[in-house]
Short mmCIF file of C-alpha atoms and ligand atoms in Angstrom, two decimals:
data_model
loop_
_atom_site.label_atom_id
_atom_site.label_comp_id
_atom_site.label_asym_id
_atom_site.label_seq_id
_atom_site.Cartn_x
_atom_site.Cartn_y
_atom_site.Cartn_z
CA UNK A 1 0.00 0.00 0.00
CA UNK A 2 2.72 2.35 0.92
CA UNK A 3 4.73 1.54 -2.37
CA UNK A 4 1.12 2.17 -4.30
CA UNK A 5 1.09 5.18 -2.49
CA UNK A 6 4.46 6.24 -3.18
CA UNK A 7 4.14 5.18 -7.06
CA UNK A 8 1.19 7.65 -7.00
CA UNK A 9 2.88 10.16 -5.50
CA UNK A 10 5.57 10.43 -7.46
CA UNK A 11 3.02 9.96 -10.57
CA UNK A 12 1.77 13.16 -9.76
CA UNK A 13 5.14 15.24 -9.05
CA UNK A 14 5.66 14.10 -12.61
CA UNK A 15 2.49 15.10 -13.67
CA UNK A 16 2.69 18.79 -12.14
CA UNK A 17 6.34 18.68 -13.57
CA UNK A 18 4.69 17.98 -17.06
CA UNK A 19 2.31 20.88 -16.48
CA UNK A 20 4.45 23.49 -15.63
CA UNK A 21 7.33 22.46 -18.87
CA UNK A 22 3.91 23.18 -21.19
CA UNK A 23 3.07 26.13 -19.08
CA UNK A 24 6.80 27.74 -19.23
CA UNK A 25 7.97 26.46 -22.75
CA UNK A 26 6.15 28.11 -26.08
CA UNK A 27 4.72 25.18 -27.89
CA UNK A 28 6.49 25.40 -30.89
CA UNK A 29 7.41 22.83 -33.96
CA UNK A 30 10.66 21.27 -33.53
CA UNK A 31 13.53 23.70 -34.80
CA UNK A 32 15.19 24.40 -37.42
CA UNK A 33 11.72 23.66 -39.40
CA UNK A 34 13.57 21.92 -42.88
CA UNK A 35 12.81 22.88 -45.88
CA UNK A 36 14.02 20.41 -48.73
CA UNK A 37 13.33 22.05 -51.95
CA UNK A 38 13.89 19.97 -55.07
CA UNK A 39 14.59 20.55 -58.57
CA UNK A 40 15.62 19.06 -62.07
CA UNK A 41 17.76 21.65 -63.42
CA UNK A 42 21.32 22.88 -62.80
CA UNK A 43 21.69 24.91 -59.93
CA UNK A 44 23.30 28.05 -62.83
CA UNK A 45 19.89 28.38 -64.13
CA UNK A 46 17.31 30.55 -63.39
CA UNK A 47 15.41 28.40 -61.36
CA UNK A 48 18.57 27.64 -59.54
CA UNK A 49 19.15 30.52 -58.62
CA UNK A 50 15.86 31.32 -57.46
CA UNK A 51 15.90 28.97 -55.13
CA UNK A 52 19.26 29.65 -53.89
CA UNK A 53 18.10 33.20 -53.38
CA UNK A 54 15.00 31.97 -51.11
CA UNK A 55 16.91 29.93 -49.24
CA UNK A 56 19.70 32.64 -48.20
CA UNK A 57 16.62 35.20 -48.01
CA UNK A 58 14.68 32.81 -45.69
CA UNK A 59 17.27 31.53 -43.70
CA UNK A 60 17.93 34.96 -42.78
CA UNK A 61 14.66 36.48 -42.49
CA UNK A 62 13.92 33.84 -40.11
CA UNK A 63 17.26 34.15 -38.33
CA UNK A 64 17.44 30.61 -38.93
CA UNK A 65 14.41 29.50 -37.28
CA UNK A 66 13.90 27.68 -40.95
CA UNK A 67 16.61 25.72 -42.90
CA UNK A 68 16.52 25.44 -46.63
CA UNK A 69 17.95 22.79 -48.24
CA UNK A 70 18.25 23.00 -52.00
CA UNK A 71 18.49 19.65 -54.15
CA UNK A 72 19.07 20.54 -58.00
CA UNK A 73 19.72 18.35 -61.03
CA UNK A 74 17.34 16.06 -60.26
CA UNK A 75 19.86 14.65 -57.25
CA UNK A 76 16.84 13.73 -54.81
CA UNK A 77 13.91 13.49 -57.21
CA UNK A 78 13.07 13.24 -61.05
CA UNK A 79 10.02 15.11 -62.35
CA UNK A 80 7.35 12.72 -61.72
CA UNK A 81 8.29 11.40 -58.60
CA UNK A 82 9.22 14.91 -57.37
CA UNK A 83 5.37 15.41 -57.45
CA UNK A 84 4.45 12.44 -55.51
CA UNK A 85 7.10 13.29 -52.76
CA UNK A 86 5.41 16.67 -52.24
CA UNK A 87 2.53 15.44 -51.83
CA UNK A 88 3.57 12.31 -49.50
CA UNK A 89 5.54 15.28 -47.54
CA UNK A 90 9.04 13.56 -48.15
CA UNK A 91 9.74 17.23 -49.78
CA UNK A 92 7.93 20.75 -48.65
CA UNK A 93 8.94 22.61 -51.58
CA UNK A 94 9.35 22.41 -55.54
CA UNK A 95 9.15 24.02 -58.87
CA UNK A 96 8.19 21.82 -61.84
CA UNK A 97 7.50 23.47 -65.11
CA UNK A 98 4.12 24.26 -66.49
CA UNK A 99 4.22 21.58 -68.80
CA UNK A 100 4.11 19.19 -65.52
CA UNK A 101 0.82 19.30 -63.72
CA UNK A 102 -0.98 17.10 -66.21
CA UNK A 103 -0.69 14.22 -65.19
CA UNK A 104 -1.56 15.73 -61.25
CA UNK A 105 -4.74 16.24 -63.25
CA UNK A 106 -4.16 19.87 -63.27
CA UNK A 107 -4.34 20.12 -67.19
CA UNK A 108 -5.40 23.74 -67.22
CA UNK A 109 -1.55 24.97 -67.05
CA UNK A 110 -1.05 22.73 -69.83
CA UNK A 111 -2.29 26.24 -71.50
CA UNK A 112 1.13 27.41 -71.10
CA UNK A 113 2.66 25.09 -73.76
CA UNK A 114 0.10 25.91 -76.77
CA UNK A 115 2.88 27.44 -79.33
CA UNK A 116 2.99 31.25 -79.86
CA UNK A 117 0.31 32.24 -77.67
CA UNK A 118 2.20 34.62 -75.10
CA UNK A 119 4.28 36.34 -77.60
CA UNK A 120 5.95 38.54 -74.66
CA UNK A 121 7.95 37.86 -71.41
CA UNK A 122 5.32 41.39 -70.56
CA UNK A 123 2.39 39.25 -71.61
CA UNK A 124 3.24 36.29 -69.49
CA UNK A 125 3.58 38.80 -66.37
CA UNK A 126 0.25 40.42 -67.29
CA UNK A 127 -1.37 36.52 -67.23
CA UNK A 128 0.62 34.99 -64.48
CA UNK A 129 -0.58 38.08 -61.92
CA UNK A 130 -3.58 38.33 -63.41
CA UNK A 131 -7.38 36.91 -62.54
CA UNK A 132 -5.81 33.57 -64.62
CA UNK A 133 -2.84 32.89 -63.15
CA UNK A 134 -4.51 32.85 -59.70
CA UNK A 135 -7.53 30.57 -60.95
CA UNK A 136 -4.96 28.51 -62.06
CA UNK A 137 -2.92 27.98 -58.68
CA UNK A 138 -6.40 27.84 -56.80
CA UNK A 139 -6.66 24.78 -58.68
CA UNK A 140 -4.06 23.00 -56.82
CA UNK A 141 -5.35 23.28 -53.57
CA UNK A 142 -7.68 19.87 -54.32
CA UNK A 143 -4.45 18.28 -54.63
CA UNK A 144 -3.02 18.93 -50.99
CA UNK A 145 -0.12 21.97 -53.05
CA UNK A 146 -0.33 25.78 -52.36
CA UNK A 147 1.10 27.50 -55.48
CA UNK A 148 3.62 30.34 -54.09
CA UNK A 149 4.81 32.25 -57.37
CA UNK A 150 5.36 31.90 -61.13
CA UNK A 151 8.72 31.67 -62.15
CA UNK A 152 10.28 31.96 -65.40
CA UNK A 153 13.18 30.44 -67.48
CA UNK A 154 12.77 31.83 -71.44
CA UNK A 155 11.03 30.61 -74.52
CA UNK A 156 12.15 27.03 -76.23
CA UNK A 157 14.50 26.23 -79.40
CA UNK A 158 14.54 22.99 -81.15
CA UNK A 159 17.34 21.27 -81.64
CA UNK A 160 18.11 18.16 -83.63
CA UNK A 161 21.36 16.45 -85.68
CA UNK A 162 20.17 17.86 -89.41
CA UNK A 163 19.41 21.46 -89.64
CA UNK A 164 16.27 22.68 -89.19
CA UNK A 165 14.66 25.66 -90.80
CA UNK A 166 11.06 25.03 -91.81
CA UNK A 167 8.70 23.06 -89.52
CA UNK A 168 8.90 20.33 -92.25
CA UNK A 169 13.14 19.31 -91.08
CA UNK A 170 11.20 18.09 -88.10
CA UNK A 171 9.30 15.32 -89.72
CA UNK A 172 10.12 12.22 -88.62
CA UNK A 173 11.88 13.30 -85.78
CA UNK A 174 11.40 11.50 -82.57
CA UNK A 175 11.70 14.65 -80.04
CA UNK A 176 11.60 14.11 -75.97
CA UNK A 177 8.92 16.48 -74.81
CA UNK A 178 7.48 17.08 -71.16
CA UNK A 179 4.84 15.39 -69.83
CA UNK A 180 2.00 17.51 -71.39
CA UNK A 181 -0.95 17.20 -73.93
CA UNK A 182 -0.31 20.24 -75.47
CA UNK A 183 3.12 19.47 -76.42
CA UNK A 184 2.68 16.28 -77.66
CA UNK A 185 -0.49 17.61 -80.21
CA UNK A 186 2.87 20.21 -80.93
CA UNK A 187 4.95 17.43 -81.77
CA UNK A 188 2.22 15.59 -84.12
CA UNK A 189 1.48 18.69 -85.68
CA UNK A 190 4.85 18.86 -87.23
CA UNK A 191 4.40 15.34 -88.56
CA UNK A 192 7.58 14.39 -85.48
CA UNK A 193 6.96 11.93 -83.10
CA UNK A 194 6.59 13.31 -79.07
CA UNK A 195 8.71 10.95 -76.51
CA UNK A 196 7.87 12.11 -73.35
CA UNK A 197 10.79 11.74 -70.96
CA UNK A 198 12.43 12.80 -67.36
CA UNK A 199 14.45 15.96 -67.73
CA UNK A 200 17.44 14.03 -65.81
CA UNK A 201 17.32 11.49 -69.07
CA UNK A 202 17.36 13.89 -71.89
CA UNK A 203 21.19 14.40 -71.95
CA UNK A 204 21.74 10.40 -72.30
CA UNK A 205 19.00 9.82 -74.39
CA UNK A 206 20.26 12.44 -77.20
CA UNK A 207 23.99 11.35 -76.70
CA UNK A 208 22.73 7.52 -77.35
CA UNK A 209 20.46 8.38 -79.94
CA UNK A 210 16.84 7.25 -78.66
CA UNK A 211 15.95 10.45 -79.21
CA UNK A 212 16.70 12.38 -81.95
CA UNK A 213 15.90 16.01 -80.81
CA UNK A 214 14.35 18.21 -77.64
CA UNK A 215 12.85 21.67 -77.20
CA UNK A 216 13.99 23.72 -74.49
CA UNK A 217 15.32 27.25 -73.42
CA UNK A 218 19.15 27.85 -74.17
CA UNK A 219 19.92 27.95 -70.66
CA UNK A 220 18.81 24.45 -69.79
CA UNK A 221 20.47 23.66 -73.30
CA UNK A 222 23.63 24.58 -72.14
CA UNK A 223 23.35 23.72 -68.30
CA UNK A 224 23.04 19.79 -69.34
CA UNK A 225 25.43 20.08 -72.08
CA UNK A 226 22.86 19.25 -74.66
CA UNK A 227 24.80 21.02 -77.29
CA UNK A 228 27.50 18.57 -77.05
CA UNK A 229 25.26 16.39 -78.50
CA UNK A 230 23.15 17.87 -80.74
CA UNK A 231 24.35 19.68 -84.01
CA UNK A 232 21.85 22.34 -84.85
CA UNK A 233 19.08 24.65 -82.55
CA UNK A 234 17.07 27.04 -84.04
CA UNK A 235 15.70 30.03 -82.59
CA UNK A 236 11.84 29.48 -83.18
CA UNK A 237 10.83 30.62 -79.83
CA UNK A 238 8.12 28.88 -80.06
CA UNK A 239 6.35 27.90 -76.51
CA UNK A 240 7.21 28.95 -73.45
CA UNK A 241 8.89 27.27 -70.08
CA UNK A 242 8.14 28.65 -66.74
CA UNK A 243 7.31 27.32 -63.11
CA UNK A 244 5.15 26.88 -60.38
CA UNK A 245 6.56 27.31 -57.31
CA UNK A 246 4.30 24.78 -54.85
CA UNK A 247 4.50 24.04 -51.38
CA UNK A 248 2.97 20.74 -49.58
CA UNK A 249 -0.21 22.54 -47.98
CA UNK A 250 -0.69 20.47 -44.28
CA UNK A 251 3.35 21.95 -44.19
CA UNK A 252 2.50 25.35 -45.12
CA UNK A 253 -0.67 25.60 -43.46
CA UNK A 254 0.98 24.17 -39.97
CA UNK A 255 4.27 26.74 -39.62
CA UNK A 256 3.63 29.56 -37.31
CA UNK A 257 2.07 32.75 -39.05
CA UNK A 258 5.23 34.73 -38.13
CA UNK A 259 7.23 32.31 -39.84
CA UNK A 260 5.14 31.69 -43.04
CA UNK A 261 4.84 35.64 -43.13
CA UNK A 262 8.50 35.84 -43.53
CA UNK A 263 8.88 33.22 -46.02
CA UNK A 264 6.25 34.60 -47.97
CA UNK A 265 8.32 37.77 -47.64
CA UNK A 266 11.13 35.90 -49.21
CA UNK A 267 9.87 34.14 -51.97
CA UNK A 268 8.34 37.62 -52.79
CA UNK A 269 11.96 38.84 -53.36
CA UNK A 270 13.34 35.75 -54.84
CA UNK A 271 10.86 35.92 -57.48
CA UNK A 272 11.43 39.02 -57.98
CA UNK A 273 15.61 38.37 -58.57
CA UNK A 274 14.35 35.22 -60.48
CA UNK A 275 12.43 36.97 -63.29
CA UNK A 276 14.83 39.85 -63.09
CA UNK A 277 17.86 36.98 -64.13
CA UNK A 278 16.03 34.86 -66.08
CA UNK A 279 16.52 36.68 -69.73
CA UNK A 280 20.07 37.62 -69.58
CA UNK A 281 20.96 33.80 -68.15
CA UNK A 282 19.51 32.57 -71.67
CA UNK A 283 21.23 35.02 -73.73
CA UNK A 284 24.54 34.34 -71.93
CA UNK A 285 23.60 30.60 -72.35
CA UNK A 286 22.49 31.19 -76.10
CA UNK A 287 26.36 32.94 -76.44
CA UNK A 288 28.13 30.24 -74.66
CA UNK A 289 26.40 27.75 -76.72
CA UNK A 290 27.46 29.56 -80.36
CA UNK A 291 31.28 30.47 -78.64
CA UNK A 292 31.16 26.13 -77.91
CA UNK A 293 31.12 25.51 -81.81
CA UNK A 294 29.09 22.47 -81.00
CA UNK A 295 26.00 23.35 -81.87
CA UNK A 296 25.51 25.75 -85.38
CA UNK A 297 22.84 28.05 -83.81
CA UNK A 298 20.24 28.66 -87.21
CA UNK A 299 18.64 32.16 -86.61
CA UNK A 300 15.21 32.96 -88.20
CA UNK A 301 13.82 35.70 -90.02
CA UNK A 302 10.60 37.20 -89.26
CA UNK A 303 9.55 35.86 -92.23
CA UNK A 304 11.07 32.33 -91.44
CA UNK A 305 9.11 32.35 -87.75
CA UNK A 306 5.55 33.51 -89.21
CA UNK A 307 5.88 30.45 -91.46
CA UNK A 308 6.28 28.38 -87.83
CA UNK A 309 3.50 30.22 -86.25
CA UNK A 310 1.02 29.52 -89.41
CA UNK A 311 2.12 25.62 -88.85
CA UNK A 312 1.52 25.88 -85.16
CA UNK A 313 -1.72 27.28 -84.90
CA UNK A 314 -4.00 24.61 -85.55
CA UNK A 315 -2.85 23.52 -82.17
CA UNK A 316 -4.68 25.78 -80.01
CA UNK A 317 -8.09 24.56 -81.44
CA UNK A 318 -7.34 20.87 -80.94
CA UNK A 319 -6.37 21.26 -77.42
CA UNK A 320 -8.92 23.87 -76.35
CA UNK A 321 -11.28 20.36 -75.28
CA UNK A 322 -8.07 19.36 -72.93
CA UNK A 323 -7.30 22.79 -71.37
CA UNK A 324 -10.16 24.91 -71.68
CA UNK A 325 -11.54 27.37 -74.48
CA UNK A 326 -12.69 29.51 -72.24
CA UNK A 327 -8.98 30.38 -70.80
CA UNK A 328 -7.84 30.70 -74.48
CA UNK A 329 -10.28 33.24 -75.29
CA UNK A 330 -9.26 35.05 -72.49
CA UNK A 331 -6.11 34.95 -73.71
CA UNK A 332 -6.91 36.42 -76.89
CA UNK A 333 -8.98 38.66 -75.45
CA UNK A 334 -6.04 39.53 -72.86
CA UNK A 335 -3.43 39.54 -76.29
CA UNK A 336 -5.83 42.40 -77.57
CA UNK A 337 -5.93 43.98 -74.96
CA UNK A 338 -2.43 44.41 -74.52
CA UNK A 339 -2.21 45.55 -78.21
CA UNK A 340 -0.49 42.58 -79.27
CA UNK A 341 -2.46 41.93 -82.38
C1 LMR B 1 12.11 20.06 -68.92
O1 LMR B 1 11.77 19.00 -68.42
O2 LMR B 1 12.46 20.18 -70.08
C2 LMR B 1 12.08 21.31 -68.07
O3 LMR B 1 10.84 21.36 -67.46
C3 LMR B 1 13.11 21.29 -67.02
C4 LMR B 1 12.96 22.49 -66.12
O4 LMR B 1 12.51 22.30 -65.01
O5 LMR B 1 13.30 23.59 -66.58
#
């Protein structure tokens, strides 16, 4: 009795120590909260550098309360599975390209990849902050992702081993695309044939020949050393390549508001450096690429391009079931209204 007594006793000097350790200590999440963000692309890219920027913006803004850890070139994750870890929570933060969310079931940003429709890096920063880019992000939410910012990289070349001119050289071409609708009906509407393929693959897959051409910006280009392996790009310009930046939302929703308030405050000015960069990394690329002598660079004409756009343009209509024809009469409503035709 005197041992149950004791047992009790000491039960409840344990308890009353309990109490007053929650009533002294400020409940908070274990700290440093991580942050793993993931990525496909070199860390000299835009995107790179964007996230570089956050994380030395929110480590400090946070005085370290928060501890970003930045995972490029597809080191942790490649792009499909990069998706599934955000949502399973095994990463908090990432930036796939548009062209991604399809298969998420997000299709609607699939409107990014119809060719020629936002003829200006002005245009896409009059949609992105506009009444459409937000719809767009609210449409993650179903999927357990808040969508932070829009990021950018630059608009896409092809490149191939035989020159390329006319959208004709293309025929016959097998050409590694994202994993989007839009690009594909792209690919078929140049009579080539759309391999849709990891990011992290593309480099092998050209050198080894089981593909025989890509589309991308000249900064990812260069960044994977793509032009070692390819002989010819030309600058069609054709579709565009940006990002979504997207956060895991049980992980964003749970952080303090202090501390979500000041990585908001960060990502604010990293996007801000990250569009700023994003140009003048693809024209340096675009240089570095023509200084290489690897790749003969084929410049077009005006008069060369409209021929691309004329050949390209059927593929708006064909895809306006998948992504929406209301969104791409906005668009040309939004085109118009920016005096663009
Ligand atoms: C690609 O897969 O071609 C790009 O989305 C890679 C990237 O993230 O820029």
């Amino acid at each position: 009795m005197k041992c149950l007594f004791r047992a009790r006793g000491l039960a409840a000097l344990a308890l009353l120590g309990g109490l007053a350790t929650i009533a002294v200590a400020p409940v908070r999440a274990q700290e440093p909260i991580v942050i793993k963000f993931s990525h496909v692309v070199a860390a000299d890219t835009p995107k790179g550098r964007g996230a570089e920027r956050f994380k030395q913006l929110a480590e400090q803004l946070t005085k370290g309360r928060v501890k970003v850890e930045v995972y490029p070139n597809s080191t942790l994750y490649k792009d499909k599975e990069e998706l599934e870890a955000l949502q399973l929570g095994s990463v908090q933060m990432l930036a796939p390209s548009l062209a991604k969310f399809g298969p998420l079931g997000v299709k609607e940003f699939e409107v990014f990849d119809i060719p020629y429709m936002f003829p200006t890096e002005a245009f896409l920063g009059r949609v992105e902050s506009g009444p459409i880019g937000h719809k767009l992000m609210s449409k993650l939410e179903s999927k357990g992702i808040t969508g932070l910012a829009f990021w950018d990289n630059g608009f896409k070349v092809f490149s191939a081993n035989k020159p390329i001119e006319r959208p004709g050289d293309l025929k016959g071409l097998k050409l590694r695309i994202q994993s989007s609708k839009v690009l594909e009906a792209q690919m078929r509407a140049l009579d080539a044939i759309p391999q849709v393929m990891a990011f992290g693959d593309v480099y092998q897959a050209l050198q080894t020949g089981v593909v025989d051409g890509t589309e991308n910006p000249w900064s990812n280009m260069y960044t994977q050393k793509m032009h070692e392996v390819q002989k010819y790009a030309v600058d069609t310009y054709h579709g565009y390549l940006g990002y979504a930046v997207i956060v895991n939302t049980k992980f964003w929703s749970g952080l303090a508001p202090d501390i979500r308030a000041a990585l908001e405050s960060a990502m604010k000015d990293a996007t801000a450096f990250e569009h700023e960069i994003a140009r003048k990394d693809n024209e340096d690329a675009m240089a570095a690429i023509d200084k290489s002598g690897r790749t003969k660079i084929i410049h077009l004409s005006p008069e060369q391009r409209a021929v691309w756009v004329k050949a390209l343009l059927p593929v708006r209509s064909e895809v306006a079931g998948r992504v929406g024809s209301d969104v791409i009469e906005e668009l040309v409503k939004e085109q118009a209204a920016a005096g663009l035709h």
